[in-house]
């Protein structure tokens, strides 16, 4: 119970480090920091987020290239804030939507959105999830 209380506090205080991997549209060659505010709206019971300088809340994402296959790139993502659909919105904003994410601009069909929560660390603990086959190698 004490760990849960401390973990909740760590999330609220942004003391949790989260890393993701994804396949994105286009050739992604250099590390980038995306600092663009995000506003979220509900439409038909579903959330939709967008970059909005006036009504958006601060959102920061760091993206690093890992691999390039043709016109697709595998990237590692770290989010410094936690907004609804933050990764999806930020990657679309810079012209590299996540493969399979038709809502945010992907033109490539996929069985799923090729985004994977790879690692989380908080309170001195680190947890890492094995990458699924479709993330390890894009086909």
PDB file of C-alpha atoms in Angstrom:
ATOM      1  CA  UNK A   1       0.000   0.000   0.000  1.00  0.00           C
ATOM      2  CA  UNK A   2       2.875   2.385   0.770  1.00  0.00           C
ATOM      3  CA  UNK A   3       4.478   1.658  -2.619  1.00  0.00           C
ATOM      4  CA  UNK A   4       1.196   2.391  -4.397  1.00  0.00           C
ATOM      5  CA  UNK A   5       0.850   5.712  -2.582  1.00  0.00           C
ATOM      6  CA  UNK A   6       4.454   6.646  -3.442  1.00  0.00           C
ATOM      7  CA  UNK A   7       4.000   5.541  -7.069  1.00  0.00           C
ATOM      8  CA  UNK A   8       0.891   7.700  -7.473  1.00  0.00           C
ATOM      9  CA  UNK A   9       2.798  10.659  -6.019  1.00  0.00           C
ATOM     10  CA  UNK A  10       5.723  10.008  -8.403  1.00  0.00           C
ATOM     11  CA  UNK A  11       3.365  10.124 -11.402  1.00  0.00           C
ATOM     12  CA  UNK A  12       1.773  13.362 -10.195  1.00  0.00           C
ATOM     13  CA  UNK A  13       5.198  14.944  -9.621  1.00  0.00           C
ATOM     14  CA  UNK A  14       6.457  13.760 -13.038  1.00  0.00           C
ATOM     15  CA  UNK A  15       9.208  11.654 -11.468  1.00  0.00           C
ATOM     16  CA  UNK A  16       8.448   8.662 -13.692  1.00  0.00           C
ATOM     17  CA  UNK A  17      10.539   7.972 -16.785  1.00  0.00           C
ATOM     18  CA  UNK A  18       8.687   6.247 -19.648  1.00  0.00           C
ATOM     19  CA  UNK A  19      10.236   4.985 -22.892  1.00  0.00           C
ATOM     20  CA  UNK A  20       8.458   3.695 -25.966  1.00  0.00           C
ATOM     21  CA  UNK A  21       9.437   2.358 -29.382  1.00  0.00           C
ATOM     22  CA  UNK A  22       7.457   2.789 -32.585  1.00  0.00           C
ATOM     23  CA  UNK A  23       7.625   2.446 -36.339  1.00  0.00           C
ATOM     24  CA  UNK A  24       6.840   5.735 -38.046  1.00  0.00           C
ATOM     25  CA  UNK A  25       6.197   6.906 -41.588  1.00  0.00           C
ATOM     26  CA  UNK A  26       9.206   8.434 -43.344  1.00  0.00           C
ATOM     27  CA  UNK A  27      12.947   8.524 -42.793  1.00  0.00           C
ATOM     28  CA  UNK A  28      13.800   9.795 -39.305  1.00  0.00           C
ATOM     29  CA  UNK A  29      17.508  10.661 -39.065  1.00  0.00           C
ATOM     30  CA  UNK A  30      18.240  12.745 -35.970  1.00  0.00           C
ATOM     31  CA  UNK A  31      17.164  13.169 -32.364  1.00  0.00           C
ATOM     32  CA  UNK A  32      14.502  15.809 -31.849  1.00  0.00           C
ATOM     33  CA  UNK A  33      12.761  17.418 -28.893  1.00  0.00           C
ATOM     34  CA  UNK A  34       9.126  18.265 -29.594  1.00  0.00           C
ATOM     35  CA  UNK A  35       7.731  20.975 -27.335  1.00  0.00           C
ATOM     36  CA  UNK A  36       4.173  21.646 -28.503  1.00  0.00           C
ATOM     37  CA  UNK A  37       1.058  22.121 -26.325  1.00  0.00           C
ATOM     38  CA  UNK A  38      -1.762  19.589 -26.681  1.00  0.00           C
ATOM     39  CA  UNK A  39      -5.512  20.089 -26.256  1.00  0.00           C
ATOM     40  CA  UNK A  40      -7.836  17.079 -26.004  1.00  0.00           C
ATOM     41  CA  UNK A  41     -11.485  16.949 -27.067  1.00  0.00           C
ATOM     42  CA  UNK A  42     -14.127  14.259 -26.697  1.00  0.00           C
ATOM     43  CA  UNK A  43     -15.891  13.318 -29.922  1.00  0.00           C
ATOM     44  CA  UNK A  44     -18.552  10.629 -29.835  1.00  0.00           C
ATOM     45  CA  UNK A  45     -17.154   9.156 -26.643  1.00  0.00           C
ATOM     46  CA  UNK A  46     -13.609   9.031 -28.052  1.00  0.00           C
ATOM     47  CA  UNK A  47     -10.700  11.316 -27.293  1.00  0.00           C
ATOM     48  CA  UNK A  48      -9.025  13.327 -30.031  1.00  0.00           C
ATOM     49  CA  UNK A  49      -5.988  15.467 -29.305  1.00  0.00           C
ATOM     50  CA  UNK A  50      -4.305  18.201 -31.315  1.00  0.00           C
ATOM     51  CA  UNK A  51      -1.574  20.801 -31.127  1.00  0.00           C
ATOM     52  CA  UNK A  52      -3.193  23.999 -29.868  1.00  0.00           C
ATOM     53  CA  UNK A  53      -1.069  26.981 -28.817  1.00  0.00           C
ATOM     54  CA  UNK A  54      -3.989  28.769 -27.114  1.00  0.00           C
ATOM     55  CA  UNK A  55      -5.837  26.014 -25.230  1.00  0.00           C
ATOM     56  CA  UNK A  56      -3.226  23.273 -25.113  1.00  0.00           C
ATOM     57  CA  UNK A  57      -1.359  22.072 -22.046  1.00  0.00           C
ATOM     58  CA  UNK A  58       2.451  21.817 -22.115  1.00  0.00           C
ATOM     59  CA  UNK A  59       3.739  18.603 -23.708  1.00  0.00           C
ATOM     60  CA  UNK A  60       7.334  17.532 -24.372  1.00  0.00           C
ATOM     61  CA  UNK A  61       8.495  14.449 -26.272  1.00  0.00           C
ATOM     62  CA  UNK A  62      12.039  13.356 -27.182  1.00  0.00           C
ATOM     63  CA  UNK A  63      12.424  11.120 -30.242  1.00  0.00           C
ATOM     64  CA  UNK A  64      15.599   9.267 -31.294  1.00  0.00           C
ATOM     65  CA  UNK A  65      16.149   7.260 -34.489  1.00  0.00           C
ATOM     66  CA  UNK A  66      16.978   3.559 -34.076  1.00  0.00           C
ATOM     67  CA  UNK A  67      16.626   1.965 -37.517  1.00  0.00           C
ATOM     68  CA  UNK A  68      15.504   2.789 -41.045  1.00  0.00           C
ATOM     69  CA  UNK A  69      13.817   0.323 -43.406  1.00  0.00           C
ATOM     70  CA  UNK A  70      12.872   1.831 -46.750  1.00  0.00           C
ATOM     71  CA  UNK A  71      10.472   4.691 -46.030  1.00  0.00           C
ATOM     72  CA  UNK A  72       9.769   3.668 -42.427  1.00  0.00           C
ATOM     73  CA  UNK A  73      11.815   4.347 -39.288  1.00  0.00           C
ATOM     74  CA  UNK A  74      11.992   2.723 -35.885  1.00  0.00           C
ATOM     75  CA  UNK A  75      12.296   5.328 -33.138  1.00  0.00           C
ATOM     76  CA  UNK A  76      12.684   5.455 -29.369  1.00  0.00           C
ATOM     77  CA  UNK A  77      10.437   7.916 -27.586  1.00  0.00           C
ATOM     78  CA  UNK A  78      10.635   9.438 -24.127  1.00  0.00           C
ATOM     79  CA  UNK A  79       7.767  11.537 -22.848  1.00  0.00           C
ATOM     80  CA  UNK A  80       8.475  14.211 -20.261  1.00  0.00           C
ATOM     81  CA  UNK A  81       4.765  14.952 -19.791  1.00  0.00           C
ATOM     82  CA  UNK A  82       1.758  12.683 -20.053  1.00  0.00           C
ATOM     83  CA  UNK A  83      -0.984  14.057 -22.285  1.00  0.00           C
ATOM     84  CA  UNK A  84      -3.711  12.022 -23.981  1.00  0.00           C
ATOM     85  CA  UNK A  85      -2.336  10.640 -27.277  1.00  0.00           C
ATOM     86  CA  UNK A  86       0.822  12.733 -26.778  1.00  0.00           C
ATOM     87  CA  UNK A  87       3.168  10.480 -28.742  1.00  0.00           C
ATOM     88  CA  UNK A  88       0.680  10.011 -31.568  1.00  0.00           C
ATOM     89  CA  UNK A  89      -0.040  13.753 -31.850  1.00  0.00           C
ATOM     90  CA  UNK A  90       3.584  14.888 -31.621  1.00  0.00           C
ATOM     91  CA  UNK A  91       4.856  12.383 -34.193  1.00  0.00           C
ATOM     92  CA  UNK A  92       2.062  13.319 -36.587  1.00  0.00           C
ATOM     93  CA  UNK A  93       2.819  17.022 -35.981  1.00  0.00           C
ATOM     94  CA  UNK A  94       6.409  16.594 -37.210  1.00  0.00           C
ATOM     95  CA  UNK A  95       5.292  14.613 -40.265  1.00  0.00           C
ATOM     96  CA  UNK A  96       6.085  11.117 -38.964  1.00  0.00           C
ATOM     97  CA  UNK A  97       2.786   9.495 -37.892  1.00  0.00           C
ATOM     98  CA  UNK A  98       2.992   6.059 -36.291  1.00  0.00           C
ATOM     99  CA  UNK A  99       2.489   3.205 -38.759  1.00  0.00           C
ATOM    100  CA  UNK A 100      -1.136   2.046 -38.535  1.00  0.00           C
ATOM    101  CA  UNK A 101      -2.361   5.187 -36.761  1.00  0.00           C
ATOM    102  CA  UNK A 102      -4.930   6.313 -39.321  1.00  0.00           C
ATOM    103  CA  UNK A 103      -6.554   8.729 -36.849  1.00  0.00           C
ATOM    104  CA  UNK A 104      -3.368  10.794 -36.748  1.00  0.00           C
ATOM    105  CA  UNK A 105      -2.319  10.563 -40.384  1.00  0.00           C
ATOM    106  CA  UNK A 106      -0.730   7.187 -41.131  1.00  0.00           C
ATOM    107  CA  UNK A 107      -1.260   6.050 -44.710  1.00  0.00           C
ATOM    108  CA  UNK A 108       0.056   2.539 -44.048  1.00  0.00           C
ATOM    109  CA  UNK A 109      -2.435  -0.105 -42.961  1.00  0.00           C
ATOM    110  CA  UNK A 110      -1.432  -2.348 -40.087  1.00  0.00           C
ATOM    111  CA  UNK A 111      -3.188  -4.787 -37.768  1.00  0.00           C
ATOM    112  CA  UNK A 112      -2.450  -2.321 -34.980  1.00  0.00           C
ATOM    113  CA  UNK A 113      -0.720   0.947 -34.207  1.00  0.00           C
ATOM    114  CA  UNK A 114       2.986   0.068 -34.110  1.00  0.00           C
ATOM    115  CA  UNK A 115       3.722   1.694 -30.746  1.00  0.00           C
ATOM    116  CA  UNK A 116       5.070  -0.254 -27.760  1.00  0.00           C
ATOM    117  CA  UNK A 117       5.576   0.814 -24.135  1.00  0.00           C
ATOM    118  CA  UNK A 118       9.099  -0.500 -23.636  1.00  0.00           C
ATOM    119  CA  UNK A 119      10.220   0.665 -20.196  1.00  0.00           C
ATOM    120  CA  UNK A 120       9.167   2.539 -17.101  1.00  0.00           C
ATOM    121  CA  UNK A 121      11.229   3.524 -14.084  1.00  0.00           C
ATOM    122  CA  UNK A 122      10.077   5.013 -10.812  1.00  0.00           C
ATOM    123  CA  UNK A 123      11.095   5.034  -7.167  1.00  0.00           C
ATOM    124  CA  UNK A 124      14.386   3.307  -7.950  1.00  0.00           C
ATOM    125  CA  UNK A 125      12.716   0.434  -9.828  1.00  0.00           C
ATOM    126  CA  UNK A 126      12.947  -0.215 -13.561  1.00  0.00           C
ATOM    127  CA  UNK A 127      10.609  -2.423 -15.566  1.00  0.00           C
ATOM    128  CA  UNK A 128      11.138  -3.389 -19.197  1.00  0.00           C
ATOM    129  CA  UNK A 129       8.798  -5.197 -21.580  1.00  0.00           C
ATOM    130  CA  UNK A 130       9.985  -7.415 -24.410  1.00  0.00           C
ATOM    131  CA  UNK A 131       9.303  -5.947 -27.844  1.00  0.00           C
ATOM    132  CA  UNK A 132       6.627  -7.765 -29.861  1.00  0.00           C
ATOM    133  CA  UNK A 133       7.711  -9.293 -33.190  1.00  0.00           C
ATOM    134  CA  UNK A 134       6.085  -6.564 -35.285  1.00  0.00           C
ATOM    135  CA  UNK A 135       8.105  -3.949 -33.379  1.00  0.00           C
ATOM    136  CA  UNK A 136      11.412  -5.854 -33.467  1.00  0.00           C
ATOM    137  CA  UNK A 137      11.295  -6.029 -37.278  1.00  0.00           C
ATOM    138  CA  UNK A 138       8.931  -4.116 -39.535  1.00  0.00           C
ATOM    139  CA  UNK A 139       7.612  -6.063 -42.532  1.00  0.00           C
TER     140      UNK A 139
END
